[in-house]
mmCIF file of C-alpha atoms in Angstrom:
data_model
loop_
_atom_site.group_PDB
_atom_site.id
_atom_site.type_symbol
_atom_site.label_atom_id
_atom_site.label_comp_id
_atom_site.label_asym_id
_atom_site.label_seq_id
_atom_site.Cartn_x
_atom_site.Cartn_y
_atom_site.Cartn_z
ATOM 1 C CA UNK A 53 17.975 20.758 -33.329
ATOM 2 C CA UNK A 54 17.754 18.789 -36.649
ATOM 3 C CA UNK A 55 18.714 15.814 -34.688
ATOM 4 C CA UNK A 56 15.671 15.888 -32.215
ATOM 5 C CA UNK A 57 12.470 13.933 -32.933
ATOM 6 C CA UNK A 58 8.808 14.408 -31.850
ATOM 7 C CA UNK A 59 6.794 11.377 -30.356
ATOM 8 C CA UNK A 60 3.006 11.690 -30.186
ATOM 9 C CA UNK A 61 1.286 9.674 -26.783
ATOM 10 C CA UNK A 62 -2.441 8.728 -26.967
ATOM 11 C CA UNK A 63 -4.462 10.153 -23.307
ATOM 12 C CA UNK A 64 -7.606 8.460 -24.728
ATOM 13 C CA UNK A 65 -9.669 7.426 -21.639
ATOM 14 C CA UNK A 66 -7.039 9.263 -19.168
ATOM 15 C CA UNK A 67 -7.922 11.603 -16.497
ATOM 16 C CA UNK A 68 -5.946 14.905 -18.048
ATOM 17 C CA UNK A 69 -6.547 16.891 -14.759
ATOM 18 C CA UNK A 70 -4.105 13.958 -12.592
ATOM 19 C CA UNK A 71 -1.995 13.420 -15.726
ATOM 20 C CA UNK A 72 -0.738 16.825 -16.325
ATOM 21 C CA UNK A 73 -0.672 17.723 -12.450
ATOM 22 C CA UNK A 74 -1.590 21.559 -11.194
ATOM 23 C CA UNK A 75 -0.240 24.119 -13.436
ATOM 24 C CA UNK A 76 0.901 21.243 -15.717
ATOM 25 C CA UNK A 77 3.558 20.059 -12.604
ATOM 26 C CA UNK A 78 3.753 16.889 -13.557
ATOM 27 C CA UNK A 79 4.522 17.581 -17.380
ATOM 28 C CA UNK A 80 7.437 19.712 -15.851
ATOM 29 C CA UNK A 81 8.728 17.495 -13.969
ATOM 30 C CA UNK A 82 8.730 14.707 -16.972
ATOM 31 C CA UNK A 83 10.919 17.358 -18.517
ATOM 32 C CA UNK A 84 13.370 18.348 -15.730
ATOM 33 C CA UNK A 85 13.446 14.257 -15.179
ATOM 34 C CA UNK A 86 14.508 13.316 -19.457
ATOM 35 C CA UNK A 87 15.467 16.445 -20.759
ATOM 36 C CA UNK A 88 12.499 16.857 -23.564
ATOM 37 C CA UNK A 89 9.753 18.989 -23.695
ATOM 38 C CA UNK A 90 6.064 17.807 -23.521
ATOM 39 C CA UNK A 91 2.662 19.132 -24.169
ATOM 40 C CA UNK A 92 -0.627 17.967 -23.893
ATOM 41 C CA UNK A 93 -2.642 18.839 -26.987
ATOM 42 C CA UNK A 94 -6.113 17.901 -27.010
ATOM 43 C CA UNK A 95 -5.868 13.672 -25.611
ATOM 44 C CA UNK A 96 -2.256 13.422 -26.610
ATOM 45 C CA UNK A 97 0.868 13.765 -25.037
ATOM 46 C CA UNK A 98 3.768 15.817 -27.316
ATOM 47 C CA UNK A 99 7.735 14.826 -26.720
ATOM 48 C CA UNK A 100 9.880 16.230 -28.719
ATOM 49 C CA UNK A 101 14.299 15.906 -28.316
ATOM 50 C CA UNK A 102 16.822 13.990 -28.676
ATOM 51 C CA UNK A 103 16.023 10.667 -29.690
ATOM 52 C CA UNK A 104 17.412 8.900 -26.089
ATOM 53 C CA UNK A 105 15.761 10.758 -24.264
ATOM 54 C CA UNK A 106 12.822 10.630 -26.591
ATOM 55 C CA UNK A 107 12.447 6.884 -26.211
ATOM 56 C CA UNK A 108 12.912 7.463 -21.991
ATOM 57 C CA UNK A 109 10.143 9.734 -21.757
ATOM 58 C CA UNK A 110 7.991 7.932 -23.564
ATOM 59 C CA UNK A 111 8.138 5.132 -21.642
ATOM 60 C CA UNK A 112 7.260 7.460 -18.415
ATOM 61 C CA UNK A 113 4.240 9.121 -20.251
ATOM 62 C CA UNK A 114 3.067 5.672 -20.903
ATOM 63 C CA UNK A 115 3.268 4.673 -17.180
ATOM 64 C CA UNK A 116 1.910 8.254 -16.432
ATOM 65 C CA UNK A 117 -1.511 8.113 -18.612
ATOM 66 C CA UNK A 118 -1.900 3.962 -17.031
ATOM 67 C CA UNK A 119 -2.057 5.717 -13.978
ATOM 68 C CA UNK A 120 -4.267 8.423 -14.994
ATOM 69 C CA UNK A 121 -6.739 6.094 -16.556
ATOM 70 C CA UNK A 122 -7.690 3.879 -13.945
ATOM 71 C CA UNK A 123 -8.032 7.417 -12.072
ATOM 72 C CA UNK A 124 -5.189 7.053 -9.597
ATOM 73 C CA UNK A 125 -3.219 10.585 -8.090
ATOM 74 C CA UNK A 126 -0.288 11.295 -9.612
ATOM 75 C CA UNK A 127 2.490 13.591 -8.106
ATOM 76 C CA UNK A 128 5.752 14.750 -9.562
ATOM 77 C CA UNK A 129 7.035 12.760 -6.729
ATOM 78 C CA UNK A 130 5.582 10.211 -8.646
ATOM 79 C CA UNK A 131 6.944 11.208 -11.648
ATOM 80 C CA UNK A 132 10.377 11.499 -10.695
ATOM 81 C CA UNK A 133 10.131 7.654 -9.066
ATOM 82 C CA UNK A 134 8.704 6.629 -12.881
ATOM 83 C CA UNK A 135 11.623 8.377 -13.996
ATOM 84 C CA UNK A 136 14.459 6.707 -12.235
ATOM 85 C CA UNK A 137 12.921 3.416 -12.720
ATOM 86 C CA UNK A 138 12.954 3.875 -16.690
ATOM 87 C CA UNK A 139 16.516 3.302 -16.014
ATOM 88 C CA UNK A 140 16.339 -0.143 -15.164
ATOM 89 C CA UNK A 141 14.054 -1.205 -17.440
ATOM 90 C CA UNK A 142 10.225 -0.897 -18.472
ATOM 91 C CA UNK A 143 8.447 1.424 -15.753
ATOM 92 C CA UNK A 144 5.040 0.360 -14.154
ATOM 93 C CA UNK A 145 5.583 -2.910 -16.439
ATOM 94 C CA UNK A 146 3.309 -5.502 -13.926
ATOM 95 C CA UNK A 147 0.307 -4.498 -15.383
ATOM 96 C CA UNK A 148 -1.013 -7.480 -13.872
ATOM 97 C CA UNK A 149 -0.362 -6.446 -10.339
ATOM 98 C CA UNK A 150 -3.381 -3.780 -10.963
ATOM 99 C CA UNK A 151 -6.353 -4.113 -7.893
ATOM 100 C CA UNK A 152 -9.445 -3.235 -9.650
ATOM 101 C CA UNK A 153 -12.554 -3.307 -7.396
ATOM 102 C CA UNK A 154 -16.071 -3.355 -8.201
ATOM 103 C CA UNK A 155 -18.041 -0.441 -7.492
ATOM 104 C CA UNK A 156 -15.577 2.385 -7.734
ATOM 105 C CA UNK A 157 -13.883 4.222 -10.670
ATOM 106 C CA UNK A 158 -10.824 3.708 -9.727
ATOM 107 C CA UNK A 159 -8.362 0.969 -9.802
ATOM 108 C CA UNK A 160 -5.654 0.355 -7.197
ATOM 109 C CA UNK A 161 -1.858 -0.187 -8.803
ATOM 110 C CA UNK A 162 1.613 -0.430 -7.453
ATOM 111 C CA UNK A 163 3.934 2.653 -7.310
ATOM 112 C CA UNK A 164 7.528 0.851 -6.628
ATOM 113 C CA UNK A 165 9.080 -2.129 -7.251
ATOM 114 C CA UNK A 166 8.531 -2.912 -3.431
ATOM 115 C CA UNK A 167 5.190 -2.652 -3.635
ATOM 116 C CA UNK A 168 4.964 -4.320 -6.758
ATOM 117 C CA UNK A 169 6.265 -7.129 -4.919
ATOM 118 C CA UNK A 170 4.552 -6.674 -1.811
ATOM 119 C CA UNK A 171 0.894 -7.160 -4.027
ATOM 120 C CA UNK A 172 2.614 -10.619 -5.882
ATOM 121 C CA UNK A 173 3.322 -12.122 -2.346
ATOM 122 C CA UNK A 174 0.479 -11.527 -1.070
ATOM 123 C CA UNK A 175 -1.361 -13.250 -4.273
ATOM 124 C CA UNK A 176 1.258 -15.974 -4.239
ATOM 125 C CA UNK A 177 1.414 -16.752 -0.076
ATOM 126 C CA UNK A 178 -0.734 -17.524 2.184
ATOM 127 C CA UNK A 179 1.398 -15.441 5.106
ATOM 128 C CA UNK A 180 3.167 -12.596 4.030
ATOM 129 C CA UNK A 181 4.898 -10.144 6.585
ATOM 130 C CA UNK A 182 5.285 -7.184 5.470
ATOM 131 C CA UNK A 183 7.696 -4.509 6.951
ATOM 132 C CA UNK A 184 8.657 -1.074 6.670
ATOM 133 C CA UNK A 185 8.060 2.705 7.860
ATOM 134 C CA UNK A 186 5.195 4.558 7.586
ATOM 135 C CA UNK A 187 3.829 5.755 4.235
ATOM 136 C CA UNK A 188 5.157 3.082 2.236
ATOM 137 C CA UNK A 189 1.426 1.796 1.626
ATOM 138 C CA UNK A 190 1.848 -1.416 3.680
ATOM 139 C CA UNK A 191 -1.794 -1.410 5.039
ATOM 140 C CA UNK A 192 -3.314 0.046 2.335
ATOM 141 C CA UNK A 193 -2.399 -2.173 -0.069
ATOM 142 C CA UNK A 194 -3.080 -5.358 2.114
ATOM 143 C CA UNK A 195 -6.805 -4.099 2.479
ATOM 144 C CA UNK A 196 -7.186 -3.136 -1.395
ATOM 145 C CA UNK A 197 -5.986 -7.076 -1.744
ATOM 146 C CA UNK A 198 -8.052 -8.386 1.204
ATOM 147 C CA UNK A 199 -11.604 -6.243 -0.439
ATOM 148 C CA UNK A 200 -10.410 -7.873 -3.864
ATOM 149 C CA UNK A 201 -10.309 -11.357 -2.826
ATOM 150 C CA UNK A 202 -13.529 -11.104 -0.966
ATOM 151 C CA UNK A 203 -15.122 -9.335 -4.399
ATOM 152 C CA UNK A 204 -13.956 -12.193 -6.036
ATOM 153 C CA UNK A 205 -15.462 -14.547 -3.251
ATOM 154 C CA UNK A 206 -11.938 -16.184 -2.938
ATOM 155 C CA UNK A 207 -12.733 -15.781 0.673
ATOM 156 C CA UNK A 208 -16.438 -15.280 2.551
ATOM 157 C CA UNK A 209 -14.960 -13.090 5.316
ATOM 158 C CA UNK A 210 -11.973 -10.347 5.348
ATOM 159 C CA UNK A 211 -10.903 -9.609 8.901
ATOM 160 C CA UNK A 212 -8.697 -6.835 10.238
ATOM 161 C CA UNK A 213 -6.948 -6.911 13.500
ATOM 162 C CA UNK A 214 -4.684 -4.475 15.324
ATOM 163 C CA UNK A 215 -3.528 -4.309 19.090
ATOM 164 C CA UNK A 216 -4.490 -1.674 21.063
ATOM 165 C CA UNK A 217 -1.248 -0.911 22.474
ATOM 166 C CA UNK A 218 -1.463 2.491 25.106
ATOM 167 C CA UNK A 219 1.267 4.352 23.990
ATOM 168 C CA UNK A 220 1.651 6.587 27.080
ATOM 169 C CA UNK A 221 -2.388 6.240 27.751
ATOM 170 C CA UNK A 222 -4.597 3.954 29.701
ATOM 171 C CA UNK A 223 -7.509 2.434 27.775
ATOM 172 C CA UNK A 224 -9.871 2.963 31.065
ATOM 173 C CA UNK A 225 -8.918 6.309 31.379
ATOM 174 C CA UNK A 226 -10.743 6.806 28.010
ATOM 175 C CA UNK A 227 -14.231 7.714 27.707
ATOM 176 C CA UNK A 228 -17.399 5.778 26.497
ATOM 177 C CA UNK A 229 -17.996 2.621 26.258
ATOM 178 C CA UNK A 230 -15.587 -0.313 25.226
ATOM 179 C CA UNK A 231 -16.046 0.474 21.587
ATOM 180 C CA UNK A 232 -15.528 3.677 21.963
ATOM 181 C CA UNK A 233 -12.242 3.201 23.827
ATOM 182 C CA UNK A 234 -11.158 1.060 20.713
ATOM 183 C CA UNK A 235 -12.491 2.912 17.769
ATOM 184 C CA UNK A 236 -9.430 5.452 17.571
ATOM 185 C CA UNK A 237 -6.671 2.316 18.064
ATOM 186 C CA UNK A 238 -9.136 1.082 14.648
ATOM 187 C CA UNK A 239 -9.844 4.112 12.719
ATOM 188 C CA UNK A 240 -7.143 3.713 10.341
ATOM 189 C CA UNK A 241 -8.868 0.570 8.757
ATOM 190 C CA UNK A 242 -11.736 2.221 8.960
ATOM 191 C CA UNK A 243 -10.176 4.552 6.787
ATOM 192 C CA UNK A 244 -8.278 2.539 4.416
ATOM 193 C CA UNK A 245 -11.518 0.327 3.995
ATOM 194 C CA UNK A 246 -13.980 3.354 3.260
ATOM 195 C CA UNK A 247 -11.547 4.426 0.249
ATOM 196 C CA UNK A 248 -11.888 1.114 -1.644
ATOM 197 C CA UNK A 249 -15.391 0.788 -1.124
ATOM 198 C CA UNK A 250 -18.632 2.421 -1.705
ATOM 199 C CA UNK A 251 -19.680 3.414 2.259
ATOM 200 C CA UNK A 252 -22.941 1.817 2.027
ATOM 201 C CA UNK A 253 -21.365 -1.198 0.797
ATOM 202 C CA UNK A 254 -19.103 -0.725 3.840
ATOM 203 C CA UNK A 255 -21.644 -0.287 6.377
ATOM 204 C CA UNK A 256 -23.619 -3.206 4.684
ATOM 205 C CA UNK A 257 -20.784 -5.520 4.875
ATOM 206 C CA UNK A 258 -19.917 -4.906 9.089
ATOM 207 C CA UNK A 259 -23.752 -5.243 9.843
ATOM 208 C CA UNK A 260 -23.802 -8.607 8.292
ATOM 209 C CA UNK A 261 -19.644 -9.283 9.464
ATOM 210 C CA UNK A 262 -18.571 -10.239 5.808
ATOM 211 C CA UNK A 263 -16.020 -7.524 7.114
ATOM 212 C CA UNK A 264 -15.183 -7.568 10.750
ATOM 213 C CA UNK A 265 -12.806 -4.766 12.407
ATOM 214 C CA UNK A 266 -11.794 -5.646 15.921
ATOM 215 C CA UNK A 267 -9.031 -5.569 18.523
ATOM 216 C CA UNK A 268 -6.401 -8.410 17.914
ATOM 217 C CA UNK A 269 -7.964 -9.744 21.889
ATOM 218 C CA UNK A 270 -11.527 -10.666 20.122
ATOM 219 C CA UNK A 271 -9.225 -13.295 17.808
ATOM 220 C CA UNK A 272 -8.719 -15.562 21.072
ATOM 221 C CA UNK A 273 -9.992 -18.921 20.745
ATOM 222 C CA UNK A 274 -11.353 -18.208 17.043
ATOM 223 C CA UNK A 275 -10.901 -20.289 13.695
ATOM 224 C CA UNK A 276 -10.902 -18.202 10.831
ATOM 225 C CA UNK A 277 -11.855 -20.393 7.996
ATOM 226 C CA UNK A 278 -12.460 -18.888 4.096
ATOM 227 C CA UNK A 279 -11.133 -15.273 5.679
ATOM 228 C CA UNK A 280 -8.770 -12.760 4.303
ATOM 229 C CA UNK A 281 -7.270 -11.637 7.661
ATOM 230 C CA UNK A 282 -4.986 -8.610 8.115
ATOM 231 C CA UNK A 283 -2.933 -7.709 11.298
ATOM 232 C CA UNK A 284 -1.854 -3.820 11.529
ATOM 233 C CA UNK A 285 0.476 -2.662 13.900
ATOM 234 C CA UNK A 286 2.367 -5.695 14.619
ATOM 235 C CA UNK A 287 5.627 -4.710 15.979
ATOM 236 C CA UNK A 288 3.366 -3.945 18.926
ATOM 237 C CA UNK A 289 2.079 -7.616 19.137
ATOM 238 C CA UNK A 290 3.841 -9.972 21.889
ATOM 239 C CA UNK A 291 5.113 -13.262 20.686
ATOM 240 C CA UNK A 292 2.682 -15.052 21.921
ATOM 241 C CA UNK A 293 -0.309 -12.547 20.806
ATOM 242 C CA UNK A 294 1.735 -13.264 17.593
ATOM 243 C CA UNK A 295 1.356 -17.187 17.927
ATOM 244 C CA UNK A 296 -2.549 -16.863 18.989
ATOM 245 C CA UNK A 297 -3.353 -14.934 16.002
ATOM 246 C CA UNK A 298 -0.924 -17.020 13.713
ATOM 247 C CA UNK A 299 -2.474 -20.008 14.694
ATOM 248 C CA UNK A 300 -6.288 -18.851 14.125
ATOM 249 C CA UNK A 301 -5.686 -19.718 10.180
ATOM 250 C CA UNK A 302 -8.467 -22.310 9.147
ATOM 251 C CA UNK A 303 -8.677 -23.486 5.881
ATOM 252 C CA UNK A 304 -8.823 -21.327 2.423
ATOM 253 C CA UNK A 305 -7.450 -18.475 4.824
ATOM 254 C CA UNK A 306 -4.492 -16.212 4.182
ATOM 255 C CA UNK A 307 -3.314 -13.874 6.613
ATOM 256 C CA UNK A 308 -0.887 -10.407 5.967
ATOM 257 C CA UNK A 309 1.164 -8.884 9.055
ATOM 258 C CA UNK A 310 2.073 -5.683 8.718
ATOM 259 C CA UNK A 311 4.507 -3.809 11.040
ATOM 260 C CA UNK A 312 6.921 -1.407 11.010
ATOM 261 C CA UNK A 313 9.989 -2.003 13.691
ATOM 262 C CA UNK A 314 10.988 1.134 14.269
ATOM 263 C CA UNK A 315 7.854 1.883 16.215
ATOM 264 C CA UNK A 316 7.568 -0.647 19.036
ATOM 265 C CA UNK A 317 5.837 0.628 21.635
ATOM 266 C CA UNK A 318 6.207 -2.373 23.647
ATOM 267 C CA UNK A 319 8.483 -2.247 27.140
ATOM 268 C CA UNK A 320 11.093 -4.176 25.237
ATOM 269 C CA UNK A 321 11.691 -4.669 21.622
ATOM 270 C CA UNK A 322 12.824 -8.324 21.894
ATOM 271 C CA UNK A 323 8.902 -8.361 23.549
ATOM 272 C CA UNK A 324 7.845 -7.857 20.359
ATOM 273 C CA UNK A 325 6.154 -10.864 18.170
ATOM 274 C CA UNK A 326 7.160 -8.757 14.589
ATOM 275 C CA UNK A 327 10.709 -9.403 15.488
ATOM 276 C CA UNK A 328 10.290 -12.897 16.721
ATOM 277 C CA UNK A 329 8.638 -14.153 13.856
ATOM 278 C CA UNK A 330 11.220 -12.694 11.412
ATOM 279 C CA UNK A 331 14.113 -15.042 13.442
ATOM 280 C CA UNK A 332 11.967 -17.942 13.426
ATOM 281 C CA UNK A 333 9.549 -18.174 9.962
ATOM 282 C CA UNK A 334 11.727 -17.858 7.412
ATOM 283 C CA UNK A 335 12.178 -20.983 5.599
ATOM 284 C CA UNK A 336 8.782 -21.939 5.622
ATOM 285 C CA UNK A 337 6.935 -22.649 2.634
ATOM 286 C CA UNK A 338 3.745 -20.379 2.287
ATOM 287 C CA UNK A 339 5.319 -17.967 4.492
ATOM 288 C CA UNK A 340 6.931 -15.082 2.511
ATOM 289 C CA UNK A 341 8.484 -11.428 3.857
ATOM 290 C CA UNK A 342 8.348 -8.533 1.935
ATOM 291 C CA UNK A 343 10.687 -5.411 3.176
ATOM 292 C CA UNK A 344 9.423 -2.037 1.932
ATOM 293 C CA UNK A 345 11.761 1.020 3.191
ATOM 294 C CA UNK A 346 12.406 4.709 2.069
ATOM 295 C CA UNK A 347 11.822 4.014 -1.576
ATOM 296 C CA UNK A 348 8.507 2.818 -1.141
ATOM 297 C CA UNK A 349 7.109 6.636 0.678
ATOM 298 C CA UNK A 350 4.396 7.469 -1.165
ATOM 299 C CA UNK A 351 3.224 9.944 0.923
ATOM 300 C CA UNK A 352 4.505 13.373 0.848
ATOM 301 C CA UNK A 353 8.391 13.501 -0.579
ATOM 302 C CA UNK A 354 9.321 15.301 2.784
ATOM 303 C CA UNK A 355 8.236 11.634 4.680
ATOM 304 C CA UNK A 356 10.862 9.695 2.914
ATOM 305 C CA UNK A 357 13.717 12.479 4.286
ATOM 306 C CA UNK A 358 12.354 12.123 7.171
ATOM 307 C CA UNK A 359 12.594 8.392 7.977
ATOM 308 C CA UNK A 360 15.945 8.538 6.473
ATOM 309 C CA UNK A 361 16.730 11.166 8.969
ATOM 310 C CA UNK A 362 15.613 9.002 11.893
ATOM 311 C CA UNK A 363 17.476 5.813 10.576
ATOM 312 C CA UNK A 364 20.681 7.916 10.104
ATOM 313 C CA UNK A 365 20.483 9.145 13.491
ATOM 314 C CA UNK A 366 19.582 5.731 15.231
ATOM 315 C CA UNK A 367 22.140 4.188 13.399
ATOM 316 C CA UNK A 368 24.834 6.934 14.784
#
């Protein structure tokens, strides 16, 4: 005991409810994860141990209160993924990789390496692919980006595509009207959008098509000049939907495809324009791919078993 040392943290400015987790859970798991023990005690953060693992936590509680503050969750999923990456070196170091957006009181940040580098190539590139399995924030992320660059008026226009794919249905079985047939293929942009955004500035921004949500068939015959454009779903994108929408890139544009292969829905996977455009862009300057995989989950913890489940029995 004489050899352990205490190591005080400053919370100033942090949300204490998402730093500490319910019934302190993410405190705990700081301590299960380093071996000290920490307290919050009025807007500071108590470690106290052996030196090592001292100087470990710390590091973690400082990546833990940056998330906090810019009023991100925080899970001890989280936590343990801080943790691990304190072994290699500074956790949550790319400060600079932080999406803040006006109007909300939040910030947007990266919570793996992949996604860390997912956010520079898409600053860097103008095409990135980006692949990987659900959860790993692939679509998310490209929207925080593509609402940042048009905050920033980089771009005038941010534009988000997806196929709509039937899956075992028929579109004209569907009721309503065309829009209504497509709204559910589009709701998850819908979604992703109305997180980063105030909704009114939503709603104001599709009335006056600063930000247009469509079907990846309204695209056809298009330029897209001074856009942020964003294609979900790709893996269920032909190669030559893929082509079309590749080649509707005016000038000042930058485009993000997102897709995740292990969910073609197409008749045939070599159909797909995901998998065609991995064989035959790489190389190409401006052009970048970004894997994310199990690492990346940040959903719940039980989503990253799962995928590894599925690619464990595919692969057998």
């Amino acid at each position: 005991m004489s050899d352990d040392v205490t190591h005080r943290l400053s919370a100033e400015g942090a949300d204490l409810v998402l730093l500490t987790g319910v019934n302190d859970a993410n405190l705990l798991e700081l301590e299960r994860a380093t071996g000290v023990r920490a307290v919050l005690r009025g807007d500071q953060v108590l470690l106290a141990g052996e030196l090592r693992a001292v100087e470990k936590a710390s590091r973690v509680a400082s990546a833990m209160i940056d998330i906090a503050r810019v009023g991100e969750p925080l899970t001890p999923e989280d936590v343990r993924r801080l943790a691990g990456e304190s072994e290699e070196g500074e956790p949550n170091a790319d400060r600079d990789l932080r999406i803040v957006l006006p109007g909300l009181r939040k910030a947007v940040q990266p919570r793996t390496p992949g996604q860390r580098e997912y956010i520079r190539a898409m600053r860097e590139n103008d095409i990135v692919i980006g692949i990987g399995p659900a959860g790993t924030g692939k679509t998310y992320l490209a929207v925080a980006v593509g609402v940042e660059a048009l905050a920033r008026k980089r771009v005038r226009r941010l534009v988000l595509a997806r196929p709509a794919v039937e899956a075992g249905e028929r579109l004209g079985f569907l009721p309503g009207d065309i829009q209504a047939k497509v709204d559910p293929y589009l709701r998850p942009l819908y979604d992703a959008l109305e997180d980063l955004m105030p909704q009114e500035r939503v709603q104001k921004a599709l009335e006056s098509r600063t930000i247009e949500i469509a079907p990846l068939a309204y695209m056809r015959g298009r330029t897209l000049a001074d856009a942020f454009v964003i294609l979900d779903e790709a893996q269920n994108v032909t190669g030559g939907q893929m082509k079309m929408f590749l080649t509707r890139l005016g000038t000042n544009s930058r485009a993000v495809v997102i897709g995740d292969k292990t969910q073609i829905d197409l008749p045939s996977r070599e159909e797909s324009g995901l998998i065609q455009v991995e064989r035959i862009l790489p190389g190409i300057e401006g052009v970048a791919f970004c894997y994310l995989d199990e690492r990346d989950v940040v959903r719940h913890r039980l989503v990253r078993d799962i995928i590894r489940a599925y690619a464990e029995d595919q692969g057998g």
